[in-house]
Tab-separated table of C-alpha atoms in Angstrom:
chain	number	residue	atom	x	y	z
A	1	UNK	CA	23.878	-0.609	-11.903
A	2	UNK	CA	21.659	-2.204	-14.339
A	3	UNK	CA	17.449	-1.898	-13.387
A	4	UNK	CA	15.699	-5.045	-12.609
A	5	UNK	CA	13.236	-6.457	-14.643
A	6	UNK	CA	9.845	-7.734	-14.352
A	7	UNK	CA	8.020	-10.485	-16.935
A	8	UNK	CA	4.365	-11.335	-16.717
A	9	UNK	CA	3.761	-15.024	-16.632
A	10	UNK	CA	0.185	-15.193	-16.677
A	11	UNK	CA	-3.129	-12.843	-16.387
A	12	UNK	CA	-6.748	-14.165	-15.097
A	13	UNK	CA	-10.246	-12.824	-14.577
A	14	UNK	CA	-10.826	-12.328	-10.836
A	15	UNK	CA	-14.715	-11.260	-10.202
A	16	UNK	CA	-14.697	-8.787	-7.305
A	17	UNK	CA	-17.756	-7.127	-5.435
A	18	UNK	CA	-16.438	-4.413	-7.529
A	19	UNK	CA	-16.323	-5.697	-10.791
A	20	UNK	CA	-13.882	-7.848	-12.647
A	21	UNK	CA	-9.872	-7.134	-12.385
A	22	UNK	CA	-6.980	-8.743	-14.152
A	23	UNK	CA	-4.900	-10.356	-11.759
A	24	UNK	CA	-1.506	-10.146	-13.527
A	25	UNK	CA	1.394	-12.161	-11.664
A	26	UNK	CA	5.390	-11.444	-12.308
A	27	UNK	CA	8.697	-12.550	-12.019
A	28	UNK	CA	11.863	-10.051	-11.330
A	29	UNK	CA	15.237	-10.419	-11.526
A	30	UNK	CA	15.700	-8.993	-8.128
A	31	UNK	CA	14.327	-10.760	-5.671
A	32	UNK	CA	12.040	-14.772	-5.802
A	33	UNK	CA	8.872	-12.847	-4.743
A	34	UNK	CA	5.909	-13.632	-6.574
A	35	UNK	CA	4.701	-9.628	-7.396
A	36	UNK	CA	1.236	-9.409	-8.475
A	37	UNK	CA	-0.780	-6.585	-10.211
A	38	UNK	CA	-4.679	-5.540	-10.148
A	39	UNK	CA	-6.092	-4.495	-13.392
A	40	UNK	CA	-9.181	-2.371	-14.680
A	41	UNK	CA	-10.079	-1.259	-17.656
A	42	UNK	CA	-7.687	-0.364	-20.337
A	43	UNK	CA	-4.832	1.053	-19.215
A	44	UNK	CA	-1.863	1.049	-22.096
A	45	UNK	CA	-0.709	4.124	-23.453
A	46	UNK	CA	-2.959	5.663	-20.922
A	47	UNK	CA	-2.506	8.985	-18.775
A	48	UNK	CA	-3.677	9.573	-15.607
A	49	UNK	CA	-4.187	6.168	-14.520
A	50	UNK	CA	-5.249	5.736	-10.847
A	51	UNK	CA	-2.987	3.509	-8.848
A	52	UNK	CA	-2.671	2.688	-5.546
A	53	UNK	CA	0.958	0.596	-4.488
A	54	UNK	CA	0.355	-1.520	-2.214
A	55	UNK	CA	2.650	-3.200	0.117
A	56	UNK	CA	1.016	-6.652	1.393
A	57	UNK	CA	0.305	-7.209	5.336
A	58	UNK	CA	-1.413	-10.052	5.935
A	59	UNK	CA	-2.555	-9.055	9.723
A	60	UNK	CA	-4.464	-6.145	7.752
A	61	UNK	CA	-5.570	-7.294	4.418
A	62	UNK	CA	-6.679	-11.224	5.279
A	63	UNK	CA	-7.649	-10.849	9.083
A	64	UNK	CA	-8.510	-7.312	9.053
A	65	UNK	CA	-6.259	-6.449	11.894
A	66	UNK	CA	-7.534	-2.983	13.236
A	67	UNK	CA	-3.310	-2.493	14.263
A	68	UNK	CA	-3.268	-0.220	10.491
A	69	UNK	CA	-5.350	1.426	8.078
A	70	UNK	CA	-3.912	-1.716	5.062
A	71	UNK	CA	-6.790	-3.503	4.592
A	72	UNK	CA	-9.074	-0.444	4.462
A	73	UNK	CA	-6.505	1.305	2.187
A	74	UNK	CA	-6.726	-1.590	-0.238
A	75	UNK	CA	-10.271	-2.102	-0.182
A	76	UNK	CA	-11.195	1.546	-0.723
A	77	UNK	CA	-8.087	1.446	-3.643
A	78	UNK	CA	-10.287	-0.847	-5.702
A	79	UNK	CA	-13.134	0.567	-4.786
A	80	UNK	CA	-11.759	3.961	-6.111
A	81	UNK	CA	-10.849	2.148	-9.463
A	82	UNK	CA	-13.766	0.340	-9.965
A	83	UNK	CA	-15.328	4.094	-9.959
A	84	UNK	CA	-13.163	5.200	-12.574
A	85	UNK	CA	-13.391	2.246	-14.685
A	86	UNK	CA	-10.163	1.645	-14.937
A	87	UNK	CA	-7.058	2.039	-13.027
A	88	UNK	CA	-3.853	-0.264	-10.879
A	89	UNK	CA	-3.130	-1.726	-8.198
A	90	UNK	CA	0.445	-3.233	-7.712
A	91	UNK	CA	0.341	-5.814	-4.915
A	92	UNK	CA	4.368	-5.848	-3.428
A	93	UNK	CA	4.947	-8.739	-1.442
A	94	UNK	CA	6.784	-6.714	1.135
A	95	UNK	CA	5.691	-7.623	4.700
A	96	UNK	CA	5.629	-5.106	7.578
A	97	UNK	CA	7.402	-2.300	5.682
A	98	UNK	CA	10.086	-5.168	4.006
A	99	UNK	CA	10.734	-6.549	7.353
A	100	UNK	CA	8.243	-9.642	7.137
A	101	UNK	CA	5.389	-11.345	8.421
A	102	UNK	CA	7.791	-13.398	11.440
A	103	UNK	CA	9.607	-9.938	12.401
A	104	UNK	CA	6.433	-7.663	12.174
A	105	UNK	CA	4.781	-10.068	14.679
A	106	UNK	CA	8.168	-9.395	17.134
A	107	UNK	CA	7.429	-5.736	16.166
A	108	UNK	CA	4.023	-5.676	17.360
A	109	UNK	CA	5.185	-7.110	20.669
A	110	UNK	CA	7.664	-4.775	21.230
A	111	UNK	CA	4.788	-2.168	20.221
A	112	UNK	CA	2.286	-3.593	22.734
A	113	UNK	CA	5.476	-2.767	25.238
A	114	UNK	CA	4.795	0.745	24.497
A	115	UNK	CA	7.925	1.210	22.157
A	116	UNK	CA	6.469	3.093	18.679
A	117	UNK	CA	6.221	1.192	15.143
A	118	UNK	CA	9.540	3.279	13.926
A	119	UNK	CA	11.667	2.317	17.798
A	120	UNK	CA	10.188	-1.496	17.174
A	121	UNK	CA	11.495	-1.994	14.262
A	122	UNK	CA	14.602	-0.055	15.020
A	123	UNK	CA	14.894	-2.609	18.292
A	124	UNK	CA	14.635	-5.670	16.305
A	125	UNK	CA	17.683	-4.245	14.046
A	126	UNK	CA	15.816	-3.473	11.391
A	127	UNK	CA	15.311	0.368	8.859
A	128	UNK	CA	11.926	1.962	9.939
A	129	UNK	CA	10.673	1.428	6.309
A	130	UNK	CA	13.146	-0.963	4.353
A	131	UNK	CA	10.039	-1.244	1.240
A	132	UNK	CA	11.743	-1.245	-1.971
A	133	UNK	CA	9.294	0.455	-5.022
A	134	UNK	CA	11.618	-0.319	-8.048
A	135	UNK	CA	9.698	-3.071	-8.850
A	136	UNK	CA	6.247	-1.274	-8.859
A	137	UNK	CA	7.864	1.105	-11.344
A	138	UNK	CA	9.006	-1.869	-14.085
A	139	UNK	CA	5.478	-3.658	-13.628
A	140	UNK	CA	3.365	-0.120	-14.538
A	141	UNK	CA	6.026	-0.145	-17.396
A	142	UNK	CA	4.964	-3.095	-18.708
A	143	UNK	CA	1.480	-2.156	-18.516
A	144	UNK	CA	2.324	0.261	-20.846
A	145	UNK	CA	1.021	3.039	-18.312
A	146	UNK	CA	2.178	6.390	-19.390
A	147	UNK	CA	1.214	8.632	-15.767
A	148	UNK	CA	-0.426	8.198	-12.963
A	149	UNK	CA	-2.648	9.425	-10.283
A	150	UNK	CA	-1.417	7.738	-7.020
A	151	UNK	CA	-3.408	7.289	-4.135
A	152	UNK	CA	-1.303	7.342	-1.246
A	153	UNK	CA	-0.647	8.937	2.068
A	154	UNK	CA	3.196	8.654	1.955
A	155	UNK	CA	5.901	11.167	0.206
A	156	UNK	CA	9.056	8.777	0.073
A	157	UNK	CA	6.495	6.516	-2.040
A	158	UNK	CA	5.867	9.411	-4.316
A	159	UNK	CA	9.783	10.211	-4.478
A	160	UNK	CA	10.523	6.646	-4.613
A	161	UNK	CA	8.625	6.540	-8.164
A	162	UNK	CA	9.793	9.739	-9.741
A	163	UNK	CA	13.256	8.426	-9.100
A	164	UNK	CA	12.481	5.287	-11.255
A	165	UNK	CA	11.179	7.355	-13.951
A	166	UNK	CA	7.371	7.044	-12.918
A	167	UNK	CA	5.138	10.670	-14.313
A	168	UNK	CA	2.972	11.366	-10.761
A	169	UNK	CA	0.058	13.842	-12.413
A	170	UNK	CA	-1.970	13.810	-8.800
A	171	UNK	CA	-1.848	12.646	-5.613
A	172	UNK	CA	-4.580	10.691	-4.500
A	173	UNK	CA	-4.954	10.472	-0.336
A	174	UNK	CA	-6.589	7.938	1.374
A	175	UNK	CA	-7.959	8.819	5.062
A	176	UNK	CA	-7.694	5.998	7.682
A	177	UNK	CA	-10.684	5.400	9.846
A	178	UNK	CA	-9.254	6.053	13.558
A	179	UNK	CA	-9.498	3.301	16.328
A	180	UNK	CA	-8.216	2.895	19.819
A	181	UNK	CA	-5.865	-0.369	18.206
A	182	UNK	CA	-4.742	2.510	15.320
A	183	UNK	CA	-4.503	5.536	16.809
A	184	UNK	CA	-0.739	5.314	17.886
A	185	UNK	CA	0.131	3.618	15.004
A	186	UNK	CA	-1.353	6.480	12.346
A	187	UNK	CA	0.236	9.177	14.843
A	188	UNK	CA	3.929	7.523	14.722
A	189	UNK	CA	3.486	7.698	10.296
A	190	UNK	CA	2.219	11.425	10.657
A	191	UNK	CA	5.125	12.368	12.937
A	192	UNK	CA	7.803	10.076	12.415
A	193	UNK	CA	7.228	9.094	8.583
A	194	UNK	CA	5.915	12.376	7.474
A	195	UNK	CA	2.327	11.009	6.341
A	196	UNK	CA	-0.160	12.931	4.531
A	197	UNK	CA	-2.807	12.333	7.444
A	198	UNK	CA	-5.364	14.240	8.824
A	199	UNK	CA	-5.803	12.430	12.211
A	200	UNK	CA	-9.199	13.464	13.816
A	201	UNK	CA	-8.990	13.903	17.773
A	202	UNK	CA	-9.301	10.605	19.691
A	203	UNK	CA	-13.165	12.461	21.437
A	204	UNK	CA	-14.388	11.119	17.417
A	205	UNK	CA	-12.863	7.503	16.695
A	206	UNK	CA	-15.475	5.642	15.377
A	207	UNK	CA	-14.803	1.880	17.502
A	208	UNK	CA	-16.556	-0.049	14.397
A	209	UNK	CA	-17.198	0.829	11.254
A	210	UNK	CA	-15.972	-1.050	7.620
A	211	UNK	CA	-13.853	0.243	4.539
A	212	UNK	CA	-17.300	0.473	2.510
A	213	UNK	CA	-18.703	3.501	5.225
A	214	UNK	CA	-14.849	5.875	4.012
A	215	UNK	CA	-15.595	9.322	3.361
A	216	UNK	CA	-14.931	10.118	-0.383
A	217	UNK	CA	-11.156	11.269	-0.783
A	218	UNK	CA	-11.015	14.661	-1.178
């Protein structure tokens, strides 16, 4: 089976409280999806670039739903690259795990029902995690990216990438901040999903706090 492909169409200047990115957008020959990546610095023929892949939820990174850790993990992602001066981040237009935005809302019904996010999406006849990371692997390809150092909580992303040929130097983690609306959530990826999280007891969530007040990843 042949490997998809990716093209850039186009690349802007995108000002961030961070500092300016490249906002680079794609098309694929595998699915109509309009893939997107996040630019710093010079990153061509480059090793040990720092990327962060990052699947899109638009409960977590627009309305800052406190029901995940997304919006926090992409805000501290550039955040992290803006540090380095340079760095990724691939923005997959995967909804709720490749289930979409309709069926992730259904999800989080069932999940207010007191079924977990694996059973929901199970329920609604759906894989636990159906994201796809083939396309991540063309687009830091044609960035000319030579390895990486990937900040991310999940394994299967990690083997997802090796498999498509992708040189993982580090691993990167990024600590969710713990809420009552989270906990659950972050508990189900740590036991079900095999995350690389270190939950803190409930005695220490911190009710509100933003992505800017993370501890530094260790």
């Amino acid at each position: 089976m042949s490997k998809s492909t990716v093209s850039r169409l186009a690349s802007t200047r995108i000002p961030t409280a961070y500092g300016d990115f490249q906002l680079c957008y794609y098309s694929n020959t595998l699915d109509n999806k309009e893939h997107l990546a996040f630019v710093m610095g010079s990153v061509s023929d480059a090793d040990n670039v720092l990327v962060r892949i990052h699947s899109e939820c638009f409960t977590g990174d627009v309305l800052g739903s406190r029901r995940c850790d997304c919006g926090e993990q992409l805000d501290r992602s550039l955040q992290l690259i803006a540090g380095q001066g340079a760095g990724v981040l691939v923005y997959l237009r995967q909804e709720g795990r490749g289930i979409g935005l309709l069926q992730k809302m259904r999800a989080y019904n069932l999940q207010d029902q007191g079924y977990d996010t694996v059973d929901a999406n199970l329920l609604l006849g759906h894989g636990a995690d159906e994201r796809d990371y083939s396309l991540a692997a063309r687009i830091l390809e044609e960035l000319g990216v030579k390895s990486i150092r990937l900040m991310t909580n999940n394994p299967l992303k990690i083997q997802a990438l090796e498999n498509e040929g992708i040189r993982i130097n580090a691993r990167f983690p990024l600590e969710a901040t713990v809420n009552a609306d989270n906990e659950g959530y972050l508990l189900t990826k740590v036991r079900r999903m095999d995350h690389l999280l270190k939950i803190k007891p409930a005695a220490t969530w911190v009710s509100v706090r933003t992505a800017h007040d993370c501890e530094p990843a260790d």
